[in-house]
N, CA, C and O atoms as a MOPAC input file, in Angstrom:
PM7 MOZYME 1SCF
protein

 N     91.76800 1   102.35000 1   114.56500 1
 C     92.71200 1   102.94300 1   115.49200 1
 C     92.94400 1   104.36300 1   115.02400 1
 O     93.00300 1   104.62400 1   113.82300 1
 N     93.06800 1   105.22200 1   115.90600 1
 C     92.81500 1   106.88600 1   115.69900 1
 C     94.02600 1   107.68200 1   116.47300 1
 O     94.15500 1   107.28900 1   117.63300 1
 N     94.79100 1   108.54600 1   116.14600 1
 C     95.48100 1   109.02400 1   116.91200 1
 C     95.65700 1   110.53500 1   116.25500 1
 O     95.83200 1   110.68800 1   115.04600 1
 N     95.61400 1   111.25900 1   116.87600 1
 C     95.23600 1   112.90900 1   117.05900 1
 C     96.49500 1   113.68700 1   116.59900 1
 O     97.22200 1   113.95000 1   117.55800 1
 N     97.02600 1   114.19000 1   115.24500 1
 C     98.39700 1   115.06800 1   115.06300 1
 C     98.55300 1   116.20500 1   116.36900 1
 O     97.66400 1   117.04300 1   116.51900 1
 N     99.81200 1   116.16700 1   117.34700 1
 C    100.17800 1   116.80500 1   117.98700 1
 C     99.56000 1   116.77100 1   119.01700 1
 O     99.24700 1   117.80900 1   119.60200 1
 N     99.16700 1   115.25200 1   119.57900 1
 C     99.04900 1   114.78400 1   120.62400 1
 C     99.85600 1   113.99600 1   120.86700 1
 O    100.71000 1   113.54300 1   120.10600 1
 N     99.54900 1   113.60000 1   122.62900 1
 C     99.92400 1   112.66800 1   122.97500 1
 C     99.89700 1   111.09800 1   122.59000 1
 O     98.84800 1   110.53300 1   122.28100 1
 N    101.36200 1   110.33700 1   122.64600 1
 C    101.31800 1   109.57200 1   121.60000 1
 C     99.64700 1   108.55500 1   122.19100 1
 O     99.13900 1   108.51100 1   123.31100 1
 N     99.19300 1   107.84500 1   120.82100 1
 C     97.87600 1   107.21600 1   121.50400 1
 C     98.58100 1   105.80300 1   121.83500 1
 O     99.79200 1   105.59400 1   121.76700 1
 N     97.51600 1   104.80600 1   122.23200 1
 C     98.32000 1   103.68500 1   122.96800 1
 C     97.17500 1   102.22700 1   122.67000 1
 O     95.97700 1   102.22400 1   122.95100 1
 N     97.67400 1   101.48800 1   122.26300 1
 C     96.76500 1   100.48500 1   121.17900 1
 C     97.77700 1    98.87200 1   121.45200 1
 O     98.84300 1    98.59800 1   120.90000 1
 N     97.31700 1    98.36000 1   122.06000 1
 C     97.70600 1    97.02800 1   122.19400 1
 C     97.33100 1    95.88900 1   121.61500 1
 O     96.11100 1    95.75900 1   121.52000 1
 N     98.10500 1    94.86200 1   121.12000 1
 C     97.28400 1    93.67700 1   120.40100 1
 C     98.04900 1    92.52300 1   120.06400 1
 O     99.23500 1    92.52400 1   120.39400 1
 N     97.58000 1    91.54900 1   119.47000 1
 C     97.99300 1    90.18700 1   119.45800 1
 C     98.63600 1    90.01300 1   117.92400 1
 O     98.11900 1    90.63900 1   116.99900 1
 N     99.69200 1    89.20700 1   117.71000 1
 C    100.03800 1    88.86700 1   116.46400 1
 C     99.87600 1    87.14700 1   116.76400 1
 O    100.52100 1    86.58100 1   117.64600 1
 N     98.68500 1    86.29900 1   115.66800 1
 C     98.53500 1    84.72300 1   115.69600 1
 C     99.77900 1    84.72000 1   114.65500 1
 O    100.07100 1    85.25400 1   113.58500 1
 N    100.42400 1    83.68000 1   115.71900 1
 C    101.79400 1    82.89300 1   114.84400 1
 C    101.27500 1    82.44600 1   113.68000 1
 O    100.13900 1    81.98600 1   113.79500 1
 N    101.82400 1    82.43200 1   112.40800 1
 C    101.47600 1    81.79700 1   111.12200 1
 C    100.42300 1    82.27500 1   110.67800 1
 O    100.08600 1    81.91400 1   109.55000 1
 N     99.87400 1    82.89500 1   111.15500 1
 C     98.83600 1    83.85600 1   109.83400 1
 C     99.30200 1    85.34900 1   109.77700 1
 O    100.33900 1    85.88000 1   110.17400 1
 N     98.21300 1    85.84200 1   109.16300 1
 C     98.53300 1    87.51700 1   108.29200 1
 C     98.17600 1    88.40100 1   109.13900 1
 O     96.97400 1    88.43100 1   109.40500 1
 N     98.95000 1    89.23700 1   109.71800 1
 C     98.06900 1    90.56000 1   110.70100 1
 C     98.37600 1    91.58500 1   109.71700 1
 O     99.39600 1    91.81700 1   109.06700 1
 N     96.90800 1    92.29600 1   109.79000 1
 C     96.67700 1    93.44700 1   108.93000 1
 C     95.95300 1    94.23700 1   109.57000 1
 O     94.91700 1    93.75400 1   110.02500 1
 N     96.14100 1    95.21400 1   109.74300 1
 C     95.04100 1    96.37100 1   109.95000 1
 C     95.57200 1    97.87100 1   109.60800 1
 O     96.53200 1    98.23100 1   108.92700 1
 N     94.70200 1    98.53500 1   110.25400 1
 C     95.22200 1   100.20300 1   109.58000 1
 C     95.20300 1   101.36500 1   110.88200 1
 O     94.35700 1   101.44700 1   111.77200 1
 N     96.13700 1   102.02300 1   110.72600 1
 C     96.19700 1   103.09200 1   111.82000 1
 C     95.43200 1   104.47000 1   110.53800 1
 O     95.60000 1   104.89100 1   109.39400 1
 N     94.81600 1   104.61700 1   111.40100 1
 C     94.12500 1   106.19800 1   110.55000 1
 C     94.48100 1   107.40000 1   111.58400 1
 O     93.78500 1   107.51000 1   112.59400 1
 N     95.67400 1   108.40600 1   111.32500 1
 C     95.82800 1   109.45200 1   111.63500 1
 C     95.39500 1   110.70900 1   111.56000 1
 O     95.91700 1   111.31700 1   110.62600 1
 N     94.48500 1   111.45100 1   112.31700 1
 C     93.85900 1   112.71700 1   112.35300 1
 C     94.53000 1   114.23700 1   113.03500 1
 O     95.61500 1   114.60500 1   113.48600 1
 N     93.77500 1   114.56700 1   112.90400 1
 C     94.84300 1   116.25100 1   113.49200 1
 C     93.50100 1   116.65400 1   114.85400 1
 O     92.47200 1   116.06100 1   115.17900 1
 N     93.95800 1   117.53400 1   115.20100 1
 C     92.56700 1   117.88900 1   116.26000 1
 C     91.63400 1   118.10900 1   115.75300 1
 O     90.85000 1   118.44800 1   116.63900 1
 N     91.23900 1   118.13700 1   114.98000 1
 C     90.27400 1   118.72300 1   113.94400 1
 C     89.32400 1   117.83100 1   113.40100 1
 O     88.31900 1   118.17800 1   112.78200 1
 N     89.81400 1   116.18000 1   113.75500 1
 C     89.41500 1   114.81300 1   113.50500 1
 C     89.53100 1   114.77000 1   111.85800 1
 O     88.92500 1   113.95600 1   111.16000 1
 N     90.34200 1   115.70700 1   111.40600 1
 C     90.61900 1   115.22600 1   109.52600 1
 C     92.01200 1   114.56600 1   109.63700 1
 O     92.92500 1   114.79100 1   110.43100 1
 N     91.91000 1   113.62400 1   108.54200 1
 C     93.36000 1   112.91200 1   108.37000 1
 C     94.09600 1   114.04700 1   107.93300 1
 O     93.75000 1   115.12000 1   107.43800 1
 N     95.35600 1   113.47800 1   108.28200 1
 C     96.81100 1   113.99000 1   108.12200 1
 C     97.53200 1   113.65400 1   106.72700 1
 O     97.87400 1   112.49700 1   106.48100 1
 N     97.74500 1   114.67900 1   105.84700 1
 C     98.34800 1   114.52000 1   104.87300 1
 C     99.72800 1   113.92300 1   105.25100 1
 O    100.49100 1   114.70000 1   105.82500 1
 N    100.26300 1   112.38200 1   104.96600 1
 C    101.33700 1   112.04600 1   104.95500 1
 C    102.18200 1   111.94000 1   104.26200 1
 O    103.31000 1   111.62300 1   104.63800 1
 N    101.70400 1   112.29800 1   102.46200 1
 C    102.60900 1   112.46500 1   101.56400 1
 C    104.05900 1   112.88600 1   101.88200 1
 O    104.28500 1   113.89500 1   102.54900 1
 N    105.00900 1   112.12000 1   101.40800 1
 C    106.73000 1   112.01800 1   101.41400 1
 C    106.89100 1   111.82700 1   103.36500 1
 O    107.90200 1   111.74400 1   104.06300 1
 N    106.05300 1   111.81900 1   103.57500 1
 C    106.84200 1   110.36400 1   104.97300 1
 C    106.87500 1   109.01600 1   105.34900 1
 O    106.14100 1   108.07300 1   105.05400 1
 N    107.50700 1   109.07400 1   105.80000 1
 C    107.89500 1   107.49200 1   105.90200 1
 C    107.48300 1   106.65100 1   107.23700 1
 O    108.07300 1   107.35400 1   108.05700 1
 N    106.85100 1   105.58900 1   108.03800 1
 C    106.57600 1   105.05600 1   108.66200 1
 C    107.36500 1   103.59500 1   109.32200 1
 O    107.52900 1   102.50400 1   108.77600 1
 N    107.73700 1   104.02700 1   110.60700 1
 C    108.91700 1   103.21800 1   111.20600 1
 C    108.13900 1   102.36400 1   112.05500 1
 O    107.31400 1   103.02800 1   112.68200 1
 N    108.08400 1   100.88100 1   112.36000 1
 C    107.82100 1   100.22000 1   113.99000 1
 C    108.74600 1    99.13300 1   114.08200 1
 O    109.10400 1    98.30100 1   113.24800 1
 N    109.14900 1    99.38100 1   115.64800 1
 C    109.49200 1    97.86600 1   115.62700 1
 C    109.19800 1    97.03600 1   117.27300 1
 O    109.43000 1    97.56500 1   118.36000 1
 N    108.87400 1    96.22400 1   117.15000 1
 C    109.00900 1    95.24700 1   118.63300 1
 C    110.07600 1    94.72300 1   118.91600 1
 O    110.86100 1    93.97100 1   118.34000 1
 N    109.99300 1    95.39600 1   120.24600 1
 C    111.15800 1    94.14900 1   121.22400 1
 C    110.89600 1    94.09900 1   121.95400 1
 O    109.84400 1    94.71000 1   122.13800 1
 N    111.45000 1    93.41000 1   123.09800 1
 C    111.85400 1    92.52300 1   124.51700 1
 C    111.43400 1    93.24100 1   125.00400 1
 O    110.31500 1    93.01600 1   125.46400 1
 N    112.09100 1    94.64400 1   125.23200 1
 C    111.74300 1    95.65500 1   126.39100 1
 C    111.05800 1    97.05900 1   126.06200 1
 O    110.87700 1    97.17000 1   124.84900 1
 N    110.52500 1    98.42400 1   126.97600 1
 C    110.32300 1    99.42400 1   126.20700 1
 C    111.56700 1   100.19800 1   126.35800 1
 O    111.73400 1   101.17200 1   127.09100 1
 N    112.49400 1    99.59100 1   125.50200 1
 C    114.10400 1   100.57600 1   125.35200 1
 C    114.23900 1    99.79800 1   123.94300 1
 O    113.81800 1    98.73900 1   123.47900 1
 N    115.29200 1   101.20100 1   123.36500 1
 C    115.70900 1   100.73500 1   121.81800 1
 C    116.67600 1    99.91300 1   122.52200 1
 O    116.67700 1   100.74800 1   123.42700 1
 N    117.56600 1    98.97200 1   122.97200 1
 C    119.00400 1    98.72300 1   123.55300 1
 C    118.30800 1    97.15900 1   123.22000 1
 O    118.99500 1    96.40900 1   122.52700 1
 N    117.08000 1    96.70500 1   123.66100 1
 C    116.37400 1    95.28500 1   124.33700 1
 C    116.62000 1    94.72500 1   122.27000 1
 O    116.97000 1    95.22200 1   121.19900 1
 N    116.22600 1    93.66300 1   122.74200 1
 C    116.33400 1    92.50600 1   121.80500 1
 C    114.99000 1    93.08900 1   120.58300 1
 O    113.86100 1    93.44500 1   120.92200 1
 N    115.47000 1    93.04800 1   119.30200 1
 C    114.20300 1    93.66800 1   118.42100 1
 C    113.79300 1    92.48100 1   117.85700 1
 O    114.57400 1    91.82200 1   117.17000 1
 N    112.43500 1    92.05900 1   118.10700 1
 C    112.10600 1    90.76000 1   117.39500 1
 C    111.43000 1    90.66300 1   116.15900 1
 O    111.22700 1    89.55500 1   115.66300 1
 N    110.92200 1    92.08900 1   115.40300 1
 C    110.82000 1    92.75800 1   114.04900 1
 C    110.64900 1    94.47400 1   113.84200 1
 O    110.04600 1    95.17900 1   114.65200 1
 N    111.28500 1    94.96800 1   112.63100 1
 C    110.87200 1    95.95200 1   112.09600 1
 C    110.41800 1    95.71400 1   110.67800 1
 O    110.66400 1    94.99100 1   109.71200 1
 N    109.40200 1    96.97700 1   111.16400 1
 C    108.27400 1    97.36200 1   109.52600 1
 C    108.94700 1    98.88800 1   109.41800 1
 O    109.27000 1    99.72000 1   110.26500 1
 N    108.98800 1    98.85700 1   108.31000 1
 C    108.91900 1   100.19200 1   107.78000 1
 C    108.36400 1   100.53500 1   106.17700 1
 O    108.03100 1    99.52200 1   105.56200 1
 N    108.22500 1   101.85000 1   105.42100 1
 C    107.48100 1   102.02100 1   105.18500 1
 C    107.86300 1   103.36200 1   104.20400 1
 O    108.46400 1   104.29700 1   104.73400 1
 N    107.56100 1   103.42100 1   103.00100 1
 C    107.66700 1   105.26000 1   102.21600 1
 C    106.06500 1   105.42300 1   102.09500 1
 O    105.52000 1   104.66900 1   101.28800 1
 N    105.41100 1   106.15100 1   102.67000 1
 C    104.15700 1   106.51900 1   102.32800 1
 C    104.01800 1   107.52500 1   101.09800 1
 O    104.31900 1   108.71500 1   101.19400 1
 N    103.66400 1   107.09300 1   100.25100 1
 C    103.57600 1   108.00500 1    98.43000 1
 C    102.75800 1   109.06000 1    98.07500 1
 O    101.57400 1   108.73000 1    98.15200 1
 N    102.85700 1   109.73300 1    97.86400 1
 C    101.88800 1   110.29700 1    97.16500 1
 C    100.40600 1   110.29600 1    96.59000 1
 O     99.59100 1   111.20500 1    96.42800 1
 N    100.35900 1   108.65300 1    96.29100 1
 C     98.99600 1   108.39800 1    96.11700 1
 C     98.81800 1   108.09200 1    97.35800 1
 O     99.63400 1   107.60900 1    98.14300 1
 N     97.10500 1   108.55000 1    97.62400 1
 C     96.21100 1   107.91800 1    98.78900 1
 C     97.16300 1   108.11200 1   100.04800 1
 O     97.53600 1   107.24700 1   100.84000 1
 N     97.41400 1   109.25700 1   100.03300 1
 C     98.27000 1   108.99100 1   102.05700 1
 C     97.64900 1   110.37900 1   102.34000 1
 O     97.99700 1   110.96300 1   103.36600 1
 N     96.86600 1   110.87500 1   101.60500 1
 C     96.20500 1   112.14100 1   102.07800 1
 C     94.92000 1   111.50000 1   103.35400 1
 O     94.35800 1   112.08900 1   104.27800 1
 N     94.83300 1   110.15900 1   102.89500 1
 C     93.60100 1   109.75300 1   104.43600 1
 C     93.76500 1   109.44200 1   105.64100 1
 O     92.88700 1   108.96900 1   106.36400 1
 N     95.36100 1   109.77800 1   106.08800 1
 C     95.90800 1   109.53200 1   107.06100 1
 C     95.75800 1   107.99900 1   107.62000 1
 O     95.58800 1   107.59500 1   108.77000 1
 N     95.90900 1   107.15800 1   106.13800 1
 C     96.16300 1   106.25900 1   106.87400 1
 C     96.93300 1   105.15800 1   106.58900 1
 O     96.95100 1   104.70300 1   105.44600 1
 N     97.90700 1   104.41600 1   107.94800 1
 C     98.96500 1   103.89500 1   107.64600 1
 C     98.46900 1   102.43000 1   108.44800 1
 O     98.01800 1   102.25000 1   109.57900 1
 N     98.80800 1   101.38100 1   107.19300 1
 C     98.84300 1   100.12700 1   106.90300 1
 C     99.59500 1    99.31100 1   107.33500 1
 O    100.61700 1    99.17200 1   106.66400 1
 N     99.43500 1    98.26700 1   108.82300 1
 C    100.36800 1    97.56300 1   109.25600 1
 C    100.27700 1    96.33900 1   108.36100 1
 O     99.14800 1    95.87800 1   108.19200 1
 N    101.29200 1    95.75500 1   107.77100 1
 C    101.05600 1    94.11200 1   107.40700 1
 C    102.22300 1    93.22500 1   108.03900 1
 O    103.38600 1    93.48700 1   107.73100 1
 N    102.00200 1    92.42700 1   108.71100 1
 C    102.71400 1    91.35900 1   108.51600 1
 C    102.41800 1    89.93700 1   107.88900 1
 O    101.33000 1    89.46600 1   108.22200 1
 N    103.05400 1    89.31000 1   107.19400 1
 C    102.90500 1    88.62500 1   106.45300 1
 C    102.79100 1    86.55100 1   107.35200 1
 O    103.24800 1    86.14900 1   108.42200 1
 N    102.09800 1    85.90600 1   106.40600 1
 C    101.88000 1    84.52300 1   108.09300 1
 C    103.87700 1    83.92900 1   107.50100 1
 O    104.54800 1    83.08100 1   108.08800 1
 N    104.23600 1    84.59800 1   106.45400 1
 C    105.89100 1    83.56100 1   107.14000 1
 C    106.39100 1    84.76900 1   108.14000 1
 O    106.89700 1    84.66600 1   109.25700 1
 N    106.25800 1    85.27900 1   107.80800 1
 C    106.97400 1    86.73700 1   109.00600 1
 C    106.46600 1    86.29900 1   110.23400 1
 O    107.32700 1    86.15500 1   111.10100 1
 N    105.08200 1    85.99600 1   110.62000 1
 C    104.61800 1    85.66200 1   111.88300 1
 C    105.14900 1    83.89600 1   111.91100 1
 O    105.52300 1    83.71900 1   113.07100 1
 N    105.25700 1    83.06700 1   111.41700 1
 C    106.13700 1    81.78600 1   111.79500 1
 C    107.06400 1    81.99100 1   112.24300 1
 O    107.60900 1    81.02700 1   112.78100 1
 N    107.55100 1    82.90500 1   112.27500 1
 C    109.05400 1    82.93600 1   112.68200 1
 C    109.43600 1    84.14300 1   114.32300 1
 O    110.54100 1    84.33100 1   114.83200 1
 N    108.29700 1    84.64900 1   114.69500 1
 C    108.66000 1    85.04800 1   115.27600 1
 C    108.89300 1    84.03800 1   116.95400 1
 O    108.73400 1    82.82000 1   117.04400 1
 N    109.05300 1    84.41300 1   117.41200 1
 C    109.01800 1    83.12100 1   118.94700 1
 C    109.72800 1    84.22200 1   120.00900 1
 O    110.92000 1    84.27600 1   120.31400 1
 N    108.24200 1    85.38200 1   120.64000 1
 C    108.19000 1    85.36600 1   121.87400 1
 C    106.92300 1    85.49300 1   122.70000 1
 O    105.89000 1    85.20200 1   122.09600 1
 N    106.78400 1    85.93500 1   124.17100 1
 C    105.40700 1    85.59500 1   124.57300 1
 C    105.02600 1    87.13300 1   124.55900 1
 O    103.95800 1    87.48900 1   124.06300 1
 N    105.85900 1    87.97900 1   125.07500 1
 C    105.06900 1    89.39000 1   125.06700 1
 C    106.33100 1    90.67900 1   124.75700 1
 O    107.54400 1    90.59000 1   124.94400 1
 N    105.83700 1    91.40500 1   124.42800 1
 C    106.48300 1    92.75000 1   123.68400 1
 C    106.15800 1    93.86700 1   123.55000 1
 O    104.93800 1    94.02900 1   123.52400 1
 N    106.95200 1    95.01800 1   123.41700 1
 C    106.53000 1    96.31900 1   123.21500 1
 C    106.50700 1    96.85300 1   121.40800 1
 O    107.15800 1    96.31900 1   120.51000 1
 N    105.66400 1    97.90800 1   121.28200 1
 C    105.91200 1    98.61500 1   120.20500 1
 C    105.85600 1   100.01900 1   120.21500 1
 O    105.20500 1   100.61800 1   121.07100 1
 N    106.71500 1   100.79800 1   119.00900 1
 C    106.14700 1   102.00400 1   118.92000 1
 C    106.20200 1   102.39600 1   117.48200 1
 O    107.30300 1   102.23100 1   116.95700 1
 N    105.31200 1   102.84800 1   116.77800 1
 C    104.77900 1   103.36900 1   115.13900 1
 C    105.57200 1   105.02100 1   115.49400 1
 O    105.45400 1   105.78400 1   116.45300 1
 N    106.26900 1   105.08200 1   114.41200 1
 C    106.85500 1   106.57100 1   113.81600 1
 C    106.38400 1   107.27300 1   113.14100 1
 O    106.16800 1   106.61300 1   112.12400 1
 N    105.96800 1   108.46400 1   112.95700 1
 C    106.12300 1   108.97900 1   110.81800 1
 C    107.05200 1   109.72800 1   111.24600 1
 O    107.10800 1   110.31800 1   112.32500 1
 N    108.20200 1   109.70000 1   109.93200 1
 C    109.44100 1   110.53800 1   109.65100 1
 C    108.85500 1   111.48800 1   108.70500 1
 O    107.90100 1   111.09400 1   108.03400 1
 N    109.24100 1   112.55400 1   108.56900 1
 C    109.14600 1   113.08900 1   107.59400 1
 C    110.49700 1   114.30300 1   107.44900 1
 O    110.92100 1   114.77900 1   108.50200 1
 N    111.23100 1   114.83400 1   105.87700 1
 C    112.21800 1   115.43600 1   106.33300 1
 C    113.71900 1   114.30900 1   106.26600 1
 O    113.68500 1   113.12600 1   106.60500 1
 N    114.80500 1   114.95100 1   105.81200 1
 C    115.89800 1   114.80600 1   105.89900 1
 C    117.37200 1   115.70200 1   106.90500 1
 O    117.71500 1   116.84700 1   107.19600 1
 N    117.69400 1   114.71600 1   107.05200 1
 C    118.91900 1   115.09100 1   108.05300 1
 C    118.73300 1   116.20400 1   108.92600 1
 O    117.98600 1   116.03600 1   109.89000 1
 N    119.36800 1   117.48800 1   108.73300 1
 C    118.78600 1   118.28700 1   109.92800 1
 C    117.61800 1   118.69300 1   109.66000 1
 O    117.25600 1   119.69400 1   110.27900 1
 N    116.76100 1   118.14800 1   108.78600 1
 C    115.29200 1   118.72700 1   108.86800 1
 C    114.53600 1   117.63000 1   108.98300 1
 O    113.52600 1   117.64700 1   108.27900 1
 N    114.77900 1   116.22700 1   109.96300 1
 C    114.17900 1   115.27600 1   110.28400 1
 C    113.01100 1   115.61800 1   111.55000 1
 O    113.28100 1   116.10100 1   112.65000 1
 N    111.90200 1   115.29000 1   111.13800 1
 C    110.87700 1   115.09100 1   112.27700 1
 C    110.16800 1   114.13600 1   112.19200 1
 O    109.35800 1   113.76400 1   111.34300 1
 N    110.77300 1   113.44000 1   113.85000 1
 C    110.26400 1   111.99100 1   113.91800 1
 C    109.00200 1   112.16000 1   114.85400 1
 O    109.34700 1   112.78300 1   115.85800 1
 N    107.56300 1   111.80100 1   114.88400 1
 C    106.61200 1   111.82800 1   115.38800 1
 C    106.35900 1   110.36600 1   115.95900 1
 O    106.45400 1   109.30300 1   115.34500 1
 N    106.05900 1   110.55000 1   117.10700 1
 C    106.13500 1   108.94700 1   117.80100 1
 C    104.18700 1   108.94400 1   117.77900 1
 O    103.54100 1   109.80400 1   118.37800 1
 N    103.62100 1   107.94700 1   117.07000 1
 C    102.03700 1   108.21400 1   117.18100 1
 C    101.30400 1   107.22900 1   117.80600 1
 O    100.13000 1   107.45700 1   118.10000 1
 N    101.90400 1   105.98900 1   118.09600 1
 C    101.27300 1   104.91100 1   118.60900 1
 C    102.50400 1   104.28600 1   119.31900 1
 O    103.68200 1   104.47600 1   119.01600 1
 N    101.92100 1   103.34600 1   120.52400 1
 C    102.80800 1   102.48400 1   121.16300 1
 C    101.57400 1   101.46300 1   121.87100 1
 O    100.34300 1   101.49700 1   121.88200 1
 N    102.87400 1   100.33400 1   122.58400 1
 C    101.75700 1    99.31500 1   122.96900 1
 C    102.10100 1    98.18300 1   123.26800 1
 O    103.29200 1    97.94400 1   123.06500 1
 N    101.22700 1    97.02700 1   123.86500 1
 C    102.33300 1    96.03400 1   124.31300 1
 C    101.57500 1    94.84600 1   123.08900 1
 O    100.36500 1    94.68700 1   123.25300 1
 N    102.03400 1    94.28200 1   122.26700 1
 C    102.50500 1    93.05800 1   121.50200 1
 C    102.42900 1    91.79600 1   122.24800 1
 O    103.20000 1    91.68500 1   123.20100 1
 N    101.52600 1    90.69300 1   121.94500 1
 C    101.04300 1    89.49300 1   122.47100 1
 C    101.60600 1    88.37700 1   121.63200 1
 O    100.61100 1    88.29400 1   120.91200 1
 N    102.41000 1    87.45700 1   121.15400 1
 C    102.06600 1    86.22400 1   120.21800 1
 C    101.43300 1    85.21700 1   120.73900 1
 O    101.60900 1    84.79000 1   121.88000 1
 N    100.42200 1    84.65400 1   119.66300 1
 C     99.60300 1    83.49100 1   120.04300 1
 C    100.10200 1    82.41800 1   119.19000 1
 O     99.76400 1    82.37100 1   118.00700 1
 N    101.04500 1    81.37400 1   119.81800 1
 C    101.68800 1    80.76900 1   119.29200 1
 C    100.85600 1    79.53900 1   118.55300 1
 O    100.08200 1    78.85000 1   119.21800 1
 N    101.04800 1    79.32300 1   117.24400 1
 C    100.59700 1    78.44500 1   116.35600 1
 C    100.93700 1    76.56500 1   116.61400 1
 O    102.02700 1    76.00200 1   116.70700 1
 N     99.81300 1    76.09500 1   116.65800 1
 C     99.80900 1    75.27400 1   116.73600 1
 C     99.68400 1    73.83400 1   115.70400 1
 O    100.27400 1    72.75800 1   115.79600 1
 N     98.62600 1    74.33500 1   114.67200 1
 C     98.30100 1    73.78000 1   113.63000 1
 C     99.68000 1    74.22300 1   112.50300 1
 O     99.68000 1    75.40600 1   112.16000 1
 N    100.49100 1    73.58500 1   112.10000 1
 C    101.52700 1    73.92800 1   110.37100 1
 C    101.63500 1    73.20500 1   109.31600 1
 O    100.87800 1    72.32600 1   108.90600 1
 N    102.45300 1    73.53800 1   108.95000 1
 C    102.57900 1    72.61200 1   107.07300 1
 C    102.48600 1    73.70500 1   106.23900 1
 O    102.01900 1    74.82200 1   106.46400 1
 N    103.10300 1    73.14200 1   105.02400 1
 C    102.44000 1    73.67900 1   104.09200 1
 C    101.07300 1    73.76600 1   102.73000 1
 O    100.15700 1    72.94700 1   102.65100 1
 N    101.19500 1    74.49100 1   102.15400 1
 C     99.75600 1    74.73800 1   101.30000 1
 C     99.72800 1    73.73700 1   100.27500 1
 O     98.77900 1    73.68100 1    99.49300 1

């Protein structure tokens, strides 16, 4: 997944399977197609109900991106399979942040959005 610094936000839709691990990686570029140094920002998402902050939030991720390794522009979704047991709805919105900056020198970059699927688990127990 690719999204362009100082573009329009990009738009990436997908499924979270109830009870297992969703992982993947957003890799952020500039027009230039080089990653985006993200050192000292921070990375916000969350899903809910509707596309308004007001609607029901059914998780947030967030995120300090460090110093090491964030020069490849790229930011690491995980959710974990108890995090996905627990969620219980059928469809949802998202949108991925980078913050970077404090108080009046906050800049929030909106870089991804999208609509959120669960594929509800059928097989459980434990290990």
């Amino acid at each position: 997944i690719i999204n362009t610094f100082n573009m329009a936000v990009g738009r990436y839709s997908f499924v979270i399977e109830q009870g297992a691990t969703t992982d993947f990686e957003i890799l952020y570029k500039d027009s230039n197609g080089d990653p985006v140094d993200l050192s000292g920002h921070r990375a916000r998402m969350q899903i809910r109900a509707a596309q308004t902050a007001s609607s029901e939030a059914f998780l947030t991720l967030t995120s300090s991106l460090n110093p090491d390794g964030t020069t490849s522009g790229s930011i690491g979704i995980f959710i974990s399979h108890t995090t996905s047991s627990n969620l219980n709805f059928g469809n949802a919105y998202y949108d991925l942040e980078i913050v970077s900056g404090t108080n009046n020198s906050t800049r929030v970059t909106r870089i991804l959005e999208g609509a959120v699927g669960l594929s509800k688990e059928i097989t459980s127990g434990s290990f």
